[in-house]
Short mmCIF file of C-alpha atoms and ligand atoms in Angstrom, two decimals:
data_model
loop_
_atom_site.label_atom_id
_atom_site.label_comp_id
_atom_site.label_asym_id
_atom_site.label_seq_id
_atom_site.Cartn_x
_atom_site.Cartn_y
_atom_site.Cartn_z
CA MET A 1 10.90 21.41 -24.90
CA HIS A 2 13.25 18.79 -23.47
CA ILE A 3 12.55 16.61 -21.53
CA SER A 4 14.74 13.77 -19.91
CA ALA A 5 14.10 10.71 -20.68
CA LYS A 6 13.50 9.24 -18.30
CA VAL A 7 10.43 11.56 -16.73
CA ASN A 8 9.69 10.94 -20.49
CA THR A 9 9.13 7.17 -20.23
CA MET A 10 7.87 7.22 -17.07
CA GLU A 11 3.79 6.85 -17.01
CA PHE A 12 1.40 8.43 -14.27
CA SER A 13 0.13 6.41 -11.90
CA GLY A 14 -1.55 3.99 -13.25
CA THR A 15 -4.60 3.93 -10.15
CA MET A 16 -4.45 7.47 -10.10
CA GLN A 17 -5.44 7.78 -14.12
CA ILE A 18 -8.73 5.37 -12.99
CA SER A 19 -9.77 7.87 -10.25
CA GLY A 20 -8.45 10.86 -11.91
CA LYS A 21 -11.26 9.22 -14.79
CA ALA A 22 -13.90 8.83 -12.29
CA LYS A 23 -13.33 12.46 -10.41
CA GLU A 24 -13.52 13.81 -14.58
CA LEU A 25 -17.47 11.82 -14.46
CA LYS A 26 -18.25 13.29 -11.11
CA ALA A 27 -16.80 17.34 -12.54
CA GLN A 28 -19.82 16.07 -15.57
CA GLY A 29 -22.65 15.68 -12.95
CA ILE A 30 -22.63 11.59 -13.58
CA ASN A 31 -23.09 9.64 -10.29
CA VAL A 32 -19.61 7.77 -9.79
CA ILE A 33 -19.56 5.31 -7.15
CA ASP A 34 -15.72 5.62 -6.74
CA LEU A 35 -14.69 1.75 -5.65
CA SER A 36 -11.21 3.32 -7.11
CA VAL A 37 -9.71 4.25 -3.78
CA GLY A 38 -7.11 3.69 -1.61
CA GLU A 39 -7.81 5.76 0.72
CA PRO A 40 -10.10 5.74 4.15
CA ASP A 41 -13.48 7.45 3.64
CA PHE A 42 -12.78 9.03 7.47
CA PRO A 43 -12.44 12.45 8.83
CA THR A 44 -9.03 12.70 10.00
CA PRO A 45 -9.80 11.95 13.55
CA GLN A 46 -10.36 15.68 15.84
CA ARG A 47 -7.78 14.80 18.05
CA ILE A 48 -5.09 14.82 15.49
CA LYS A 49 -6.48 18.30 13.73
CA ASP A 50 -6.56 19.63 17.36
CA ALA A 51 -2.71 18.98 17.73
CA ALA A 52 -2.10 20.84 14.20
CA ILE A 53 -4.30 22.95 16.12
CA VAL A 54 -2.52 23.76 18.88
CA ALA A 55 1.28 23.13 17.02
CA MET A 56 0.22 26.10 15.16
CA ASP A 57 -0.60 28.64 17.36
CA LYS A 58 2.41 27.77 19.57
CA GLY A 59 4.44 28.35 16.52
CA HIS A 60 5.37 25.06 15.37
CA THR A 61 5.65 26.34 11.72
CA GLY A 62 8.96 26.48 10.95
CA TYR A 63 11.46 24.34 9.91
CA THR A 64 12.85 20.98 11.65
CA LEU A 65 15.15 18.70 11.80
CA ALA A 66 15.22 17.85 8.10
CA SER A 67 14.65 13.87 9.56
CA GLY A 68 11.84 14.46 11.89
CA ILE A 69 11.17 15.79 15.49
CA VAL A 70 13.14 13.59 17.57
CA PRO A 71 9.70 13.79 19.57
CA LEU A 72 7.87 12.14 16.61
CA ARG A 73 11.14 9.87 16.52
CA GLU A 74 10.88 8.17 19.91
CA ALA A 75 7.48 7.83 19.71
CA VAL A 76 7.68 5.93 16.51
CA GLY A 77 10.11 3.96 17.59
CA LEU A 78 7.62 2.97 20.86
CA TRP A 79 4.69 2.50 18.77
CA ILE A 80 6.44 0.03 16.49
CA GLU A 81 7.32 -2.00 19.98
CA LYS A 82 3.43 -2.18 21.12
CA PHE A 83 3.19 -3.37 18.11
CA SER A 84 5.48 -6.41 17.53
CA GLY A 85 8.34 -5.92 20.12
CA VAL A 86 10.97 -4.90 17.86
CA LYS A 87 13.07 -1.51 19.57
CA TYR A 88 14.08 1.33 17.38
CA ALA A 89 16.41 4.48 18.54
CA ALA A 90 14.91 7.97 17.44
CA ASN A 91 18.63 7.24 15.18
CA GLU A 92 17.00 4.77 13.57
CA ILE A 93 14.08 6.46 12.16
CA ILE A 94 13.43 8.70 10.15
CA ILE A 95 9.88 10.91 9.48
CA SER A 96 9.43 11.92 5.40
CA ASN A 97 6.75 12.68 3.14
CA GLY A 98 4.34 10.01 3.35
CA ALA A 99 5.85 6.41 2.92
CA LYS A 100 5.85 6.47 -0.61
CA HIS A 101 8.32 9.71 0.06
CA SER A 102 9.78 6.60 2.34
CA LEU A 103 10.12 4.52 -0.44
CA TYR A 104 11.99 6.71 -2.40
CA ASN A 105 14.40 7.56 -0.59
CA THR A 106 15.54 3.70 0.34
CA LEU A 107 16.11 2.66 -2.59
CA GLN A 108 17.34 5.69 -3.27
CA THR A 109 20.05 4.47 -0.68
CA ILE A 110 20.61 1.23 -0.74
CA ILE A 111 20.95 0.31 -4.51
CA GLU A 112 23.19 0.78 -7.45
CA LYS A 113 22.93 1.66 -11.30
CA GLY A 114 21.67 -1.66 -12.69
CA GLU A 115 20.97 -3.23 -8.96
CA GLU A 116 17.88 -5.57 -9.27
CA VAL A 117 15.25 -5.96 -6.84
CA ILE A 118 12.06 -8.43 -7.17
CA ILE A 119 8.58 -7.19 -6.20
CA PRO A 120 5.97 -9.61 -5.54
CA ALA A 121 3.42 -9.55 -9.10
CA PRO A 122 0.79 -7.93 -8.14
CA TYR A 123 2.45 -5.26 -7.14
CA TRP A 124 1.06 -1.41 -6.33
CA VAL A 125 1.93 0.51 -8.56
CA THR A 126 4.38 2.41 -7.38
CA TYR A 127 7.12 0.01 -6.63
CA PRO A 128 8.42 -1.06 -10.25
CA ALA A 129 8.15 3.14 -10.72
CA LEU A 130 10.30 4.12 -7.74
CA VAL A 131 12.93 1.05 -8.86
CA GLU A 132 13.74 2.52 -12.59
CA ILE A 133 13.69 5.83 -11.03
CA VAL A 134 16.67 4.90 -8.74
CA ASP A 135 18.35 3.36 -11.72
CA GLY A 136 17.61 -0.43 -10.32
CA ILE A 137 15.58 -3.35 -12.25
CA PRO A 138 12.14 -4.21 -11.08
CA VAL A 139 12.40 -8.35 -10.87
CA TYR A 140 8.61 -9.97 -10.82
CA ILE A 141 7.64 -12.53 -9.01
CA ASP A 142 4.59 -13.65 -10.35
CA THR A 143 1.58 -15.32 -7.78
CA THR A 144 -1.39 -16.82 -8.27
CA SER A 145 -5.21 -16.58 -6.23
CA GLU A 146 -4.12 -20.66 -5.81
CA ASN A 147 -1.43 -19.30 -3.39
CA ASP A 148 -2.68 -16.93 -1.75
CA PHE A 149 -0.75 -13.88 -4.22
CA LYS A 150 2.23 -14.98 -1.58
CA ILE A 151 5.51 -15.73 -3.51
CA THR A 152 6.98 -19.16 -2.98
CA PRO A 153 10.57 -19.83 -1.64
CA LEU A 154 10.78 -21.14 -4.46
CA GLN A 155 10.20 -19.14 -6.42
CA LEU A 156 12.54 -16.64 -4.52
CA LYS A 157 15.72 -19.19 -4.49
CA ALA A 158 14.91 -18.54 -8.28
CA ALA A 159 14.87 -15.15 -8.84
CA ILE A 160 17.66 -14.51 -6.94
CA THR A 161 20.95 -13.27 -9.14
CA ASP A 162 24.56 -11.58 -8.23
CA LYS A 163 22.77 -8.25 -8.94
CA THR A 164 20.05 -8.51 -6.16
CA ARG A 165 19.85 -6.43 -3.35
CA ALA A 166 16.26 -6.47 -2.07
CA ILE A 167 13.28 -7.25 -2.26
CA ILE A 168 9.63 -5.69 -1.90
CA LEU A 169 7.38 -7.40 0.98
CA CYS A 170 3.90 -5.44 0.83
CA ASN A 171 2.44 -7.06 3.61
CA PRO A 172 -0.93 -6.69 4.46
CA SER A 173 -0.83 -6.07 0.62
CA ASN A 174 -2.22 -3.54 -1.48
CA PRO A 175 -3.60 -4.38 -3.61
CA THR A 176 -4.49 -8.32 -3.58
CA GLY A 177 -5.49 -7.83 1.40
CA SER A 178 -3.12 -11.17 1.35
CA VAL A 179 -1.31 -11.51 4.27
CA TYR A 180 2.01 -13.57 4.75
CA SER A 181 2.34 -15.66 8.19
CA LYS A 182 5.40 -16.38 10.62
CA SER A 183 6.27 -19.47 9.27
CA GLU A 184 6.11 -17.43 5.64
CA LEU A 185 7.99 -15.02 7.06
CA GLU A 186 10.50 -17.26 8.20
CA GLU A 187 11.04 -18.96 5.09
CA ILE A 188 11.53 -16.08 3.16
CA GLY A 189 13.67 -14.79 5.70
CA LYS A 190 16.65 -17.78 5.56
CA ILE A 191 16.42 -17.13 1.94
CA VAL A 192 17.42 -13.28 2.52
CA LEU A 193 19.90 -14.18 5.34
CA GLU A 194 21.88 -16.90 3.33
CA ASN A 195 22.07 -14.25 -0.02
CA ASP A 196 22.90 -11.21 1.94
CA LEU A 197 19.62 -9.07 0.39
CA TYR A 198 17.72 -6.52 1.77
CA VAL A 199 13.93 -6.17 2.91
CA ILE A 200 11.88 -3.00 2.19
CA SER A 201 9.03 -4.36 4.06
CA ASP A 202 5.73 -2.17 3.87
CA GLU A 203 3.46 -2.53 6.72
CA ILE A 204 2.18 0.59 5.31
CA TYR A 205 -1.48 -1.25 6.32
CA SER A 206 -0.22 -3.50 9.59
CA ARG A 207 -3.34 -2.79 11.58
CA LEU A 208 -6.20 -3.39 9.15
CA VAL A 209 -6.10 -6.28 9.30
CA TYR A 210 -8.83 -8.58 10.13
CA ASP A 211 -10.94 -12.56 11.75
CA ASP A 212 -8.09 -12.17 14.42
CA PHE A 213 -5.45 -12.67 12.45
CA GLU A 214 -1.46 -12.07 14.43
CA PHE A 215 0.13 -9.03 12.14
CA VAL A 216 3.35 -10.32 12.24
CA SER A 217 6.37 -7.45 11.28
CA PHE A 218 9.31 -8.49 9.54
CA PRO A 219 11.55 -7.42 11.74
CA SER A 220 10.42 -9.04 14.52
CA LEU A 221 11.46 -12.18 13.49
CA SER A 222 14.60 -11.84 14.79
CA PRO A 223 17.66 -9.89 15.03
CA GLU A 224 19.35 -10.91 12.25
CA LEU A 225 17.06 -10.32 10.44
CA LYS A 226 15.30 -6.63 11.86
CA LYS A 227 19.92 -5.96 10.50
CA LYS A 228 18.67 -6.43 6.64
CA THR A 229 14.91 -5.01 7.41
CA ILE A 230 14.38 -1.65 6.31
CA LEU A 231 10.25 -1.13 8.00
CA ILE A 232 8.04 1.26 6.24
CA ASP A 233 4.73 2.20 8.27
CA GLY A 234 3.24 5.50 8.29
CA VAL A 235 -0.53 7.45 9.53
CA SER A 236 -2.39 7.96 6.31
CA LYS A 237 -4.42 4.21 5.65
CA ALA A 238 -4.18 3.52 10.07
CA TYR A 239 -5.11 7.10 11.24
CA SER A 240 -7.14 9.11 7.70
CA MET A 241 -4.44 10.66 7.56
CA THR A 242 -3.19 10.30 4.05
CA GLY A 243 -3.01 14.18 3.00
CA TRP A 244 -0.82 15.07 6.15
CA ARG A 245 1.58 13.04 4.52
CA ILE A 246 3.89 11.63 6.92
CA GLY A 247 5.62 7.84 6.68
CA PHE A 248 7.73 6.55 9.32
CA THR A 249 11.78 4.36 7.99
CA ALA A 250 13.10 2.70 10.62
CA ALA A 251 16.47 0.24 10.38
CA ASP A 252 19.48 0.68 10.90
CA LYS A 253 20.63 3.46 11.72
CA GLU A 254 23.60 3.69 8.51
CA LEU A 255 20.97 3.40 6.72
CA ILE A 256 19.08 5.81 8.20
CA SER A 257 21.49 8.71 8.57
CA GLY A 258 22.52 7.64 4.25
CA MET A 259 18.62 8.77 3.90
CA GLY A 260 18.57 11.95 6.02
CA LYS A 261 21.09 13.60 4.33
CA LEU A 262 19.59 12.62 1.01
CA GLN A 263 15.35 13.49 2.50
CA SER A 264 18.27 17.26 4.21
CA GLN A 265 19.51 18.14 0.51
CA MET A 266 16.45 17.45 -1.37
CA THR A 267 12.84 17.95 0.72
CA SER A 268 14.06 18.56 4.29
CA ASN A 269 11.78 17.99 6.65
CA PRO A 270 8.32 16.97 6.37
CA CYS A 271 5.18 19.85 6.95
CA SER A 272 6.13 20.49 10.89
CA ILE A 273 2.94 20.77 11.12
CA SER A 274 1.89 16.93 9.66
CA GLN A 275 4.76 15.80 12.04
CA TYR A 276 2.81 17.14 15.34
CA ALA A 277 -0.15 15.86 14.88
CA ALA A 278 1.46 12.47 14.03
CA LEU A 279 3.18 12.15 17.86
CA GLU A 280 -0.60 13.24 18.44
CA ALA A 281 -2.37 10.09 15.99
CA ILE A 282 0.88 7.52 17.25
CA THR A 283 0.15 8.54 21.61
CA GLY A 284 -2.70 9.56 21.77
CA PRO A 285 -6.58 6.88 22.86
CA GLN A 286 -5.76 4.60 19.79
CA GLU A 287 -10.23 4.06 20.22
CA ASP A 288 -10.19 5.61 16.32
CA VAL A 289 -8.23 3.34 15.03
CA GLU A 290 -9.95 0.26 16.17
CA GLU A 291 -13.57 1.98 15.26
CA MET A 292 -12.42 2.85 11.96
CA ARG A 293 -10.74 -1.15 11.50
CA LYS A 294 -14.21 -2.21 13.03
CA ILE A 295 -16.09 -0.62 9.86
CA PHE A 296 -13.43 -2.05 7.38
CA ALA A 297 -14.25 -5.48 8.56
CA GLU A 298 -17.72 -4.82 8.33
CA ARG A 299 -17.70 -3.68 4.84
CA ARG A 300 -15.02 -6.12 4.23
CA GLU A 301 -17.34 -9.50 4.55
CA PHE A 302 -20.27 -7.47 2.76
CA LEU A 303 -18.02 -7.53 -0.10
CA TYR A 304 -16.39 -10.91 -0.10
CA ASN A 305 -19.82 -12.68 0.14
CA ALA A 306 -21.71 -9.75 -2.49
CA LEU A 307 -18.45 -10.65 -5.31
CA ASN A 308 -19.11 -14.80 -4.46
CA GLU A 309 -22.01 -14.38 -5.28
CA ILE A 310 -21.94 -12.49 -9.08
CA PRO A 311 -22.18 -15.28 -11.90
CA GLY A 312 -18.61 -15.92 -12.74
CA VAL A 313 -16.72 -13.91 -9.87
CA LYS A 314 -14.37 -15.64 -7.41
CA THR A 315 -12.54 -13.98 -4.79
CA ALA A 316 -10.97 -14.51 -1.30
CA ASN A 317 -11.48 -13.12 1.69
CA ALA A 318 -8.20 -11.23 2.52
CA LYS A 319 -6.77 -10.77 5.84
CA GLY A 320 -6.10 -7.58 6.08
CA ALA A 321 -6.04 -3.53 4.06
CA PHE A 322 -8.64 -2.53 2.66
CA TYR A 323 -9.37 -4.35 -0.87
CA LEU A 324 -10.44 -7.29 -2.61
CA PHE A 325 -8.81 -8.34 -6.23
CA PRO A 326 -10.95 -11.20 -7.25
CA ASP A 327 -10.87 -12.27 -10.37
CA PHE A 328 -12.99 -11.09 -13.10
CA SER A 329 -11.68 -12.97 -15.91
CA SER A 330 -14.40 -15.68 -17.20
CA PHE A 331 -16.30 -12.21 -17.91
CA PHE A 332 -13.18 -11.37 -21.24
CA GLY A 333 -13.90 -12.11 -24.52
CA LYS A 334 -17.35 -11.02 -24.49
CA SER A 335 -19.30 -8.08 -25.15
CA TYR A 336 -21.64 -5.19 -25.45
CA ASN A 337 -23.47 -3.78 -27.86
CA GLY A 338 -19.76 -3.94 -29.56
CA THR A 339 -17.82 -3.24 -26.52
CA LYS A 340 -15.60 -6.11 -26.31
CA ILE A 341 -13.91 -6.87 -23.01
CA LYS A 342 -10.15 -7.58 -23.83
CA GLY A 343 -8.17 -8.24 -20.19
CA SER A 344 -8.73 -5.57 -16.71
CA PHE A 345 -8.67 -2.58 -18.42
CA ASP A 346 -11.38 -2.66 -20.51
CA LEU A 347 -13.78 -4.13 -18.56
CA ALA A 348 -12.99 -1.69 -15.93
CA MET A 349 -13.55 1.35 -18.50
CA TYR A 350 -16.42 -1.30 -19.57
CA LEU A 351 -17.87 -0.77 -15.96
CA ILE A 352 -16.79 3.22 -15.67
CA SER A 353 -19.11 3.59 -18.84
CA GLU A 354 -21.85 1.49 -18.84
CA GLY A 355 -22.04 1.07 -14.90
CA GLN A 356 -21.19 4.01 -13.47
CA VAL A 357 -18.43 2.35 -11.18
CA ALA A 358 -14.98 2.94 -10.54
CA THR A 359 -12.69 0.39 -10.32
CA VAL A 360 -8.77 -0.44 -10.86
CA PRO A 361 -7.75 -3.10 -13.21
CA GLY A 362 -4.89 -6.00 -12.77
CA SER A 363 -3.16 -4.77 -15.25
CA VAL A 364 -1.68 -2.74 -13.37
CA PHE A 365 -0.78 -4.19 -10.73
CA GLY A 366 0.74 -6.96 -12.77
CA ALA A 367 -1.98 -9.21 -13.11
CA GLU A 368 -4.20 -9.27 -15.94
CA GLU A 369 -6.94 -11.53 -14.90
CA PHE A 370 -8.15 -9.49 -11.97
CA ILE A 371 -9.64 -5.66 -10.69
CA ARG A 372 -9.31 -4.26 -7.67
CA ILE A 373 -11.48 -2.77 -5.82
CA ALA A 374 -11.11 -0.81 -2.61
CA TYR A 375 -14.22 -1.35 0.56
CA ALA A 376 -13.19 2.27 1.23
CA THR A 377 -15.70 4.12 1.10
CA SER A 378 -19.56 3.63 2.98
CA MET A 379 -21.69 1.00 2.90
CA GLU A 380 -24.32 2.72 0.81
CA ASN A 381 -21.72 3.35 -1.92
CA LEU A 382 -20.44 -0.68 -1.73
CA VAL A 383 -24.50 -1.95 -1.95
CA GLU A 384 -25.04 0.41 -4.49
CA GLY A 385 -21.59 -0.65 -6.46
CA ILE A 386 -21.63 -4.34 -6.54
CA SER A 387 -25.24 -4.29 -7.24
CA ARG A 388 -23.88 -1.90 -10.80
CA ILE A 389 -21.19 -3.91 -11.06
CA LYS A 390 -23.85 -7.23 -11.02
CA LYS A 391 -25.92 -5.60 -13.43
CA ALA A 392 -23.01 -4.38 -16.56
CA VAL A 393 -21.58 -7.64 -15.95
CA ALA A 394 -25.11 -9.90 -16.65
CA LYS A 395 -24.78 -7.85 -20.43
CA LEU A 396 -21.68 -9.09 -21.47
CA GLN A 397 -23.23 -12.25 -24.33
C1 PLP B 401 1.72 -0.48 0.50
C2 PLP B 401 1.12 0.55 0.11
N1 PLP B 401 2.48 1.35 0.66
C3 PLP B 401 2.78 2.73 0.39
C4 PLP B 401 1.26 3.40 -0.14
C5 PLP B 401 1.98 5.22 0.38
O1 PLP B 401 1.42 6.06 1.02
P1 PLP B 401 1.29 7.15 1.77
O2 PLP B 401 0.26 8.33 1.38
O3 PLP B 401 1.79 7.38 2.78
O4 PLP B 401 2.67 8.41 1.01
C6 PLP B 401 0.82 3.22 0.14
C7 PLP B 401 -0.75 4.33 -0.70
O5 PLP B 401 -1.68 3.96 -1.81
C8 PLP B 401 0.57 2.29 0.02
O6 PLP B 401 -0.62 1.46 -0.45
#
């Protein structure tokens, strides 16, 4: 059997490994509380499901334009403009099979072999994998919890070489939930323009922010920065539509045309029915998005307080997405029943086997001292999950 070196050296998504383990235990009848998943637990709102049924009934079941139906591309432009004031025409937008696919198209379109892409760590696991798939080189900037897991201008300047092509900003961040302020983004923007870099701004969680935080979208900073930004968004998180596989990319029309060429050869259009559902999602009444956001906000408050009450655990109350990223390193080096916790992976495995609660080790995101806890699950599950974590870590000596 021959498997190419590229695929052979690739790893399965680290977050999926853990949720896979949780699913396996559940299949054995074990009651696992799953705090590892990166998807909302709400059903897709009824109005969106109804729109999909209407689309099928109307016969929208054939191929569409490879880059997505024009009404959806136009609607995405208006949806972005309403949110952040930035205007994009239909030919500056492409619809893809989820934001992950949007990111792949982007990197494949702008990166030459051996070019560097700056990735702040902790990072979403897919970024380095995609950069490597397109033969680019991921260059990491390590951030700290003291700096709210955000890069500083000095760090960014130091990471840039003559091979740097782009930086990926995940704002709000998966896994940390951190958000950048306008002035922080402006400082990054200045360096980006000085060095003629692209910013791949992954804003898929931008509609899920809390404590009245005013989210600032990167391309809204200035027309010059808009030209250098490739904006990634989609319906997966804010509309609870992870399975529908619709992502959006907004950028300069030449880049979008390049991505359209690539997509037309690789996958053709994303699912026609999902496109009509996404059209309803972003153009219909938006109350459901706000209802879900409010529920996330309540869960986040509970989780923040409950985690900080566990002796040895510290966490900030991150303002975005649906994750907290607490520091559990005080348990490293401790043991229970012959199991020694050497790092975050051991800890996550211990929490599953001893506490039947699934979390994601920070190691998969490039940050060893932490674990990621998602609050995209019911309050009941969060209460039980935290209680199990508390009991499990109390046993460590
Ligand atoms: C930061 C970030 N970007 C993009 C995605 C991908 O979204 P989609 O499901 O639309 O491919 C995710 C999903 O976990 C994510 O966390």
